[in-house]
PDB file of C-alpha atoms in Angstrom:
ATOM      1  CA  MET E  21       0.000   0.000   0.000  1.00 48.00           C
ATOM      2  CA  ARG E  22       2.828   2.355   0.882  1.00 51.00           C
ATOM      3  CA  ARG E  23       4.497   1.779  -2.530  1.00 49.00           C
ATOM      4  CA  PHE E  24       1.277   2.641  -4.359  1.00 42.00           C
ATOM      5  CA  PHE E  25       1.009   5.852  -2.371  1.00 43.00           C
ATOM      6  CA  ILE E  26       4.600   6.854  -3.283  1.00 47.00           C
ATOM      7  CA  LEU E  27       4.087   5.936  -6.969  1.00 43.00           C
ATOM      8  CA  GLY E  28       0.813   7.868  -7.038  1.00 46.00           C
ATOM      9  CA  PHE E  29       2.526  10.910  -5.512  1.00 44.00           C
ATOM     10  CA  LEU E  30       5.363  10.778  -8.099  1.00 44.00           C
ATOM     11  CA  PHE E  31       2.968  10.405 -11.036  1.00 45.00           C
ATOM     12  CA  SER E  32       0.789  13.285  -9.829  1.00 44.00           C
ATOM     13  CA  GLY E  33       3.895  15.515  -9.879  1.00 43.00           C
ATOM     14  CA  VAL E  34       4.555  14.517 -13.506  1.00 40.00           C
ATOM     15  CA  PHE E  35       0.965  15.322 -14.492  1.00 39.00           C
ATOM     16  CA  MET E  36       1.072  18.697 -12.727  1.00 38.00           C
ATOM     17  CA  TYR E  37       4.282  19.568 -14.570  1.00 38.00           C
ATOM     18  CA  ALA E  38       2.795  18.604 -17.938  1.00 37.00           C
ATOM     19  CA  GLN E  39      -0.403  20.520 -17.271  1.00 36.00           C
ATOM     20  CA  TYR E  40       1.169  23.772 -16.091  1.00 41.00           C
ATOM     21  CA  GLY E  41       3.919  24.094 -18.699  1.00 48.00           C
ATOM     22  CA  LYS E  42       7.099  26.174 -18.790  1.00 55.00           C
ATOM     23  CA  ASN E  43       6.878  28.848 -21.430  1.00 67.00           C
ATOM     24  CA  CYS E  44       7.363  32.522 -20.524  1.00 73.00           C
ATOM     25  CA  GLU E  45      10.478  33.943 -18.934  1.00 79.00           C
ATOM     26  CA  ILE E  46       9.737  35.122 -15.386  1.00 84.00           C
ATOM     27  CA  ARG E  47      11.241  38.562 -16.048  1.00 89.00           C
ATOM     28  CA  GLN E  48      13.733  40.289 -18.295  1.00 91.00           C
ATOM     29  CA  PHE E  49      15.159  43.793 -18.733  1.00 93.00           C
ATOM     30  CA  LYS E  50      16.179  45.005 -22.183  1.00 94.00           C
ATOM     31  CA  LEU E  51      18.023  48.071 -23.449  1.00 95.00           C
ATOM     32  CA  ASN E  52      16.610  49.316 -26.740  1.00 94.00           C
ATOM     33  CA  ALA E  53      18.903  50.901 -29.308  1.00 92.00           C
ATOM     34  CA  PHE E  54      16.473  51.783 -32.127  1.00 88.00           C
ATOM     35  CA  ASN E  55      14.009  53.551 -29.833  1.00 88.00           C
ATOM     36  CA  PRO E  56      16.450  54.506 -27.053  1.00 93.00           C
ATOM     37  CA  GLY E  57      15.086  53.358 -23.716  1.00 94.00           C
ATOM     38  CA  ILE E  58      14.518  50.444 -21.371  1.00 96.00           C
ATOM     39  CA  GLU E  59      11.959  47.654 -21.478  1.00 95.00           C
ATOM     40  CA  TYR E  60      10.754  45.290 -18.745  1.00 95.00           C
ATOM     41  CA  GLU E  61       8.793  42.120 -19.509  1.00 93.00           C
ATOM     42  CA  MET E  62       7.386  39.899 -16.783  1.00 91.00           C
ATOM     43  CA  ALA E  63       5.387  36.687 -16.913  1.00 89.00           C
ATOM     44  CA  LEU E  64       1.720  36.766 -15.947  1.00 89.00           C
ATOM     45  CA  GLY E  65       0.984  33.156 -16.858  1.00 84.00           C
ATOM     46  CA  VAL E  66       2.161  30.269 -18.994  1.00 83.00           C
ATOM     47  CA  ASN E  67       1.882  32.156 -22.319  1.00 89.00           C
ATOM     48  CA  SER E  68       1.182  35.713 -21.163  1.00 91.00           C
ATOM     49  CA  THR E  69       3.448  38.624 -20.228  1.00 92.00           C
ATOM     50  CA  LEU E  70       3.200  42.276 -19.272  1.00 95.00           C
ATOM     51  CA  ASP E  71       5.637  44.392 -21.291  1.00 95.00           C
ATOM     52  CA  ILE E  72       6.435  47.972 -20.189  1.00 96.00           C
ATOM     53  CA  ARG E  73       8.642  50.191 -22.344  1.00 96.00           C
ATOM     54  CA  VAL E  74       9.929  53.677 -21.484  1.00 96.00           C
ATOM     55  CA  ALA E  75      11.681  55.137 -24.510  1.00 94.00           C
ATOM     56  CA  TYR E  76      12.237  58.009 -26.851  1.00 91.00           C
ATOM     57  CA  GLN E  77      10.004  56.511 -29.529  1.00 88.00           C
ATOM     58  CA  ALA E  78       9.301  57.114 -33.220  1.00 82.00           C
ATOM     59  CA  ALA E  79       5.590  57.799 -33.668  1.00 81.00           C
ATOM     60  CA  LEU E  80       2.948  59.373 -35.864  1.00 78.00           C
ATOM     61  CA  GLU E  81       2.221  63.050 -35.401  1.00 78.00           C
ATOM     62  CA  PRO E  82      -1.534  62.691 -34.788  1.00 78.00           C
ATOM     63  CA  ALA E  83      -2.090  66.484 -34.719  1.00 76.00           C
ATOM     64  CA  SER E  84      -1.079  66.659 -38.400  1.00 78.00           C
ATOM     65  CA  SER E  85      -3.659  66.642 -41.199  1.00 78.00           C
ATOM     66  CA  LYS E  86      -1.656  63.741 -42.744  1.00 79.00           C
ATOM     67  CA  PRO E  87      -0.444  61.836 -39.649  1.00 73.00           C
ATOM     68  CA  ILE E  88       0.701  58.768 -41.598  1.00 73.00           C
ATOM     69  CA  GLU E  89       3.186  60.943 -43.530  1.00 76.00           C
ATOM     70  CA  ASP E  90       4.380  62.943 -40.504  1.00 74.00           C
ATOM     71  CA  PHE E  91       6.664  61.104 -38.040  1.00 77.00           C
ATOM     72  CA  ASP E  92       8.601  62.377 -35.051  1.00 79.00           C
ATOM     73  CA  PHE E  93      10.387  61.084 -31.935  1.00 84.00           C
ATOM     74  CA  PHE E  94       8.545  61.530 -28.616  1.00 88.00           C
ATOM     75  CA  PRO E  95       9.194  60.431 -25.020  1.00 92.00           C
ATOM     76  CA  ALA E  96       6.718  57.606 -24.412  1.00 93.00           C
ATOM     77  CA  ILE E  97       5.515  54.877 -22.083  1.00 95.00           C
ATOM     78  CA  THR E  98       4.049  51.816 -23.811  1.00 96.00           C
ATOM     79  CA  VAL E  99       2.299  48.941 -22.014  1.00 96.00           C
ATOM     80  CA  GLN E 100       1.281  45.662 -23.653  1.00 96.00           C
ATOM     81  CA  ASN E 101      -0.319  42.497 -22.287  1.00 96.00           C
ATOM     82  CA  ARG E 102       1.190  39.971 -24.689  1.00 94.00           C
ATOM     83  CA  TYR E 103      -0.310  36.543 -25.327  1.00 95.00           C
ATOM     84  CA  TYR E 104       2.214  34.274 -27.087  1.00 93.00           C
ATOM     85  CA  HIS E 105       0.197  31.815 -29.139  1.00 92.00           C
ATOM     86  CA  ASN E 106       2.889  29.668 -30.763  1.00 89.00           C
ATOM     87  CA  PHE E 107       5.281  28.559 -27.986  1.00 83.00           C
ATOM     88  CA  ASN E 108       4.191  24.918 -28.165  1.00 82.00           C
ATOM     89  CA  GLY E 109       4.526  24.803 -31.967  1.00 87.00           C
ATOM     90  CA  ARG E 110       7.999  26.351 -31.774  1.00 85.00           C
ATOM     91  CA  GLU E 111       9.085  23.755 -29.213  1.00 81.00           C
ATOM     92  CA  ARG E 112       7.687  20.894 -31.332  1.00 85.00           C
ATOM     93  CA  ARG E 113       9.761  22.175 -34.289  1.00 88.00           C
ATOM     94  CA  ARG E 114      12.788  22.434 -31.932  1.00 86.00           C
ATOM     95  CA  ARG E 115      12.917  26.224 -32.166  1.00 86.00           C
ATOM     96  CA  SER E 116      13.979  28.278 -29.178  1.00 81.00           C
ATOM     97  CA  ILE E 117      11.496  30.134 -26.978  1.00 82.00           C
ATOM     98  CA  TYR E 118      14.310  31.716 -24.940  1.00 82.00           C
ATOM     99  CA  GLY E 119      13.599  35.347 -24.082  1.00 82.00           C
ATOM    100  CA  ASN E 120       9.950  34.857 -25.054  1.00 87.00           C
ATOM    101  CA  SER E 121      10.790  34.176 -28.706  1.00 88.00           C
ATOM    102  CA  GLY E 122       7.385  33.789 -30.281  1.00 90.00           C
ATOM    103  CA  ASN E 123       4.460  35.468 -32.006  1.00 93.00           C
ATOM    104  CA  TYR E 124       1.939  37.390 -29.925  1.00 96.00           C
ATOM    105  CA  ILE E 125      -1.257  39.380 -29.932  1.00 96.00           C
ATOM    106  CA  ALA E 126      -1.592  42.196 -27.418  1.00 96.00           C
ATOM    107  CA  PRO E 127      -3.761  45.068 -26.327  1.00 97.00           C
ATOM    108  CA  SER E 128      -1.419  48.044 -26.395  1.00 96.00           C
ATOM    109  CA  VAL E 129      -1.588  51.442 -24.690  1.00 96.00           C
ATOM    110  CA  ALA E 130       0.907  54.274 -25.095  1.00 95.00           C
ATOM    111  CA  VAL E 131       1.222  57.783 -23.690  1.00 93.00           C
ATOM    112  CA  PHE E 132       3.476  60.318 -25.437  1.00 90.00           C
ATOM    113  CA  SER E 133       4.705  63.481 -23.744  1.00 86.00           C
ATOM    114  CA  PRO E 134       6.175  65.637 -26.507  1.00 82.00           C
ATOM    115  CA  GLY E 135       5.710  69.035 -24.865  1.00 78.00           C
ATOM    116  CA  ASP E 136       4.911  72.148 -26.907  1.00 76.00           C
ATOM    117  CA  ARG E 137       5.435  71.815 -30.650  1.00 77.00           C
ATOM    118  CA  VAL E 138       4.388  73.563 -33.854  1.00 79.00           C
ATOM    119  CA  VAL E 139       2.435  71.393 -36.291  1.00 78.00           C
ATOM    120  CA  GLU E 140       1.241  72.944 -39.563  1.00 80.00           C
ATOM    121  CA  ASP E 141       1.727  76.522 -38.282  1.00 80.00           C
ATOM    122  CA  ARG E 142      -0.226  76.008 -35.047  1.00 79.00           C
ATOM    123  CA  LEU E 143       0.956  75.393 -31.494  1.00 81.00           C
ATOM    124  CA  VAL E 144       0.065  71.955 -30.120  1.00 79.00           C
ATOM    125  CA  ASP E 145       0.415  71.467 -26.371  1.00 81.00           C
ATOM    126  CA  GLY E 146      -0.092  68.504 -24.084  1.00 81.00           C
ATOM    127  CA  ILE E 147       0.212  64.749 -24.034  1.00 87.00           C
ATOM    128  CA  HIS E 148      -1.422  62.328 -26.438  1.00 88.00           C
ATOM    129  CA  GLY E 149      -1.741  58.580 -26.648  1.00 90.00           C
ATOM    130  CA  TYR E 150      -3.494  55.593 -28.122  1.00 93.00           C
ATOM    131  CA  GLY E 151      -5.187  52.371 -27.129  1.00 95.00           C
ATOM    132  CA  GLY E 152      -5.427  49.490 -29.573  1.00 96.00           C
ATOM    133  CA  VAL E 153      -4.512  45.946 -30.535  1.00 97.00           C
ATOM    134  CA  VAL E 154      -1.293  44.750 -32.192  1.00 97.00           C
ATOM    135  CA  TYR E 155       0.103  41.510 -33.585  1.00 98.00           C
ATOM    136  CA  GLY E 156       3.833  40.990 -33.170  1.00 96.00           C
ATOM    137  CA  VAL E 157       6.925  38.842 -33.429  1.00 96.00           C
ATOM    138  CA  GLN E 158       9.713  38.735 -30.845  1.00 94.00           C
ATOM    139  CA  ARG E 159      13.008  36.883 -31.164  1.00 93.00           C
ATOM    140  CA  SER E 160      15.821  36.677 -28.610  1.00 90.00           C
ATOM    141  CA  TYR E 161      19.166  34.944 -28.950  1.00 90.00           C
ATOM    142  CA  ASP E 162      21.638  33.446 -26.472  1.00 86.00           C
ATOM    143  CA  SER E 163      24.000  36.362 -27.133  1.00 88.00           C
ATOM    144  CA  GLY E 164      21.366  38.644 -25.567  1.00 88.00           C
ATOM    145  CA  PHE E 165      20.409  40.302 -28.854  1.00 93.00           C
ATOM    146  CA  SER E 166      16.644  40.778 -29.034  1.00 93.00           C
ATOM    147  CA  PHE E 167      14.183  42.356 -31.416  1.00 94.00           C
ATOM    148  CA  SER E 168      10.438  42.684 -31.630  1.00 94.00           C
ATOM    149  CA  VAL E 169       8.123  44.267 -34.140  1.00 96.00           C
ATOM    150  CA  ASP E 170       4.370  44.630 -33.870  1.00 95.00           C
ATOM    151  CA  ALA E 171       1.693  46.352 -35.903  1.00 96.00           C
ATOM    152  CA  GLY E 172      -2.010  47.004 -35.549  1.00 96.00           C
ATOM    153  CA  ALA E 173      -4.455  49.842 -35.068  1.00 96.00           C
ATOM    154  CA  GLY E 174      -5.193  52.192 -32.210  1.00 94.00           C
ATOM    155  CA  TYR E 175      -7.494  55.049 -31.338  1.00 95.00           C
ATOM    156  CA  TYR E 176      -5.401  58.188 -30.813  1.00 91.00           C
ATOM    157  CA  VAL E 177      -6.556  60.838 -28.326  1.00 90.00           C
ATOM    158  CA  GLY E 178      -5.073  64.171 -27.289  1.00 85.00           C
ATOM    159  CA  PRO E 179      -5.268  67.893 -28.139  1.00 80.00           C
ATOM    160  CA  PHE E 180      -6.701  67.113 -31.591  1.00 81.00           C
ATOM    161  CA  LYS E 181      -9.657  65.248 -33.085  1.00 82.00           C
ATOM    162  CA  GLY E 182      -9.382  61.569 -32.090  1.00 86.00           C
ATOM    163  CA  ALA E 183      -9.096  58.975 -34.841  1.00 89.00           C
ATOM    164  CA  ILE E 184      -8.111  55.384 -35.551  1.00 92.00           C
ATOM    165  CA  GLN E 185      -4.569  55.272 -36.950  1.00 90.00           C
ATOM    166  CA  PRO E 186      -1.954  52.544 -37.537  1.00 90.00           C
ATOM    167  CA  VAL E 187       0.351  51.475 -34.706  1.00 91.00           C
ATOM    168  CA  ILE E 188       3.835  50.109 -35.415  1.00 91.00           C
ATOM    169  CA  ASN E 189       6.441  49.400 -32.731  1.00 91.00           C
ATOM    170  CA  LEU E 190      10.014  48.269 -33.325  1.00 91.00           C
ATOM    171  CA  SER E 191      12.479  47.333 -30.587  1.00 92.00           C
ATOM    172  CA  ILE E 192      16.060  46.323 -31.300  1.00 95.00           C
ATOM    173  CA  GLY E 193      18.400  45.851 -28.366  1.00 93.00           C
ATOM    174  CA  TRP E 194      19.924  43.561 -25.778  1.00 94.00           C
ATOM    175  CA  ILE E 195      18.665  41.614 -22.807  1.00 92.00           C
ATOM    176  CA  ILE E 196      20.714  42.935 -19.896  1.00 90.00           C
ATOM    177  CA  SER E 197      19.127  40.941 -17.092  1.00 84.00           C
ATOM    178  CA  GLU E 198      16.793  37.986 -17.095  1.00 73.00           C
ATOM    179  CA  LYS E 199      15.490  35.278 -14.855  1.00 65.00           C
ATOM    180  CA  ARG E 200      15.782  32.313 -17.161  1.00 58.00           C
ATOM    181  CA  TRP E 201      13.611  29.970 -15.140  1.00 51.00           C
ATOM    182  CA  CYS E 202      10.271  29.588 -16.752  1.00 50.00           C
ATOM    183  CA  VAL E 203       6.784  29.694 -15.277  1.00 45.00           C
ATOM    184  CA  GLY E 204       5.884  26.251 -14.020  1.00 43.00           C
ATOM    185  CA  LEU E 205       9.342  25.030 -13.012  1.00 40.00           C
TER     186      LEU E 205
END
């Protein structure tokens, strides 16, 4: 009877491990070179993370009459709740998921604080931002090099008429600190 109890206990541990999984990195800090700044990504669940980026970021000028043609760099805070949908497929194909290398869908919110600026011969003052949904790809390598790109649409608000505009984010940089243990270990 005692042996069955021990075997049952060992097998239940194996089933719990298989059920919970081990996908997302617990946490990682990245330095971004393309959009100079810092990024922090932490695991919320098996395939979900919260990504927070503080950077000097390339963005649309939503106060312009042609915002898609008018870009500028603004100080920004971007927050995404990423759901990585292809970790299991990548592992089956023996591809790395280190550093949360995978494809994701995420609600995305950003706040830009550009200060006073002149757009089309008028003074624009105050912060602006967007809320929307993006689809993205992130890849990280053992050397620490990491990049992610995502695109989607967001509703821009601020000291101008709000509108739905495209959202594109690009991060190229290095992982400077990570906790490599995965959720579920």
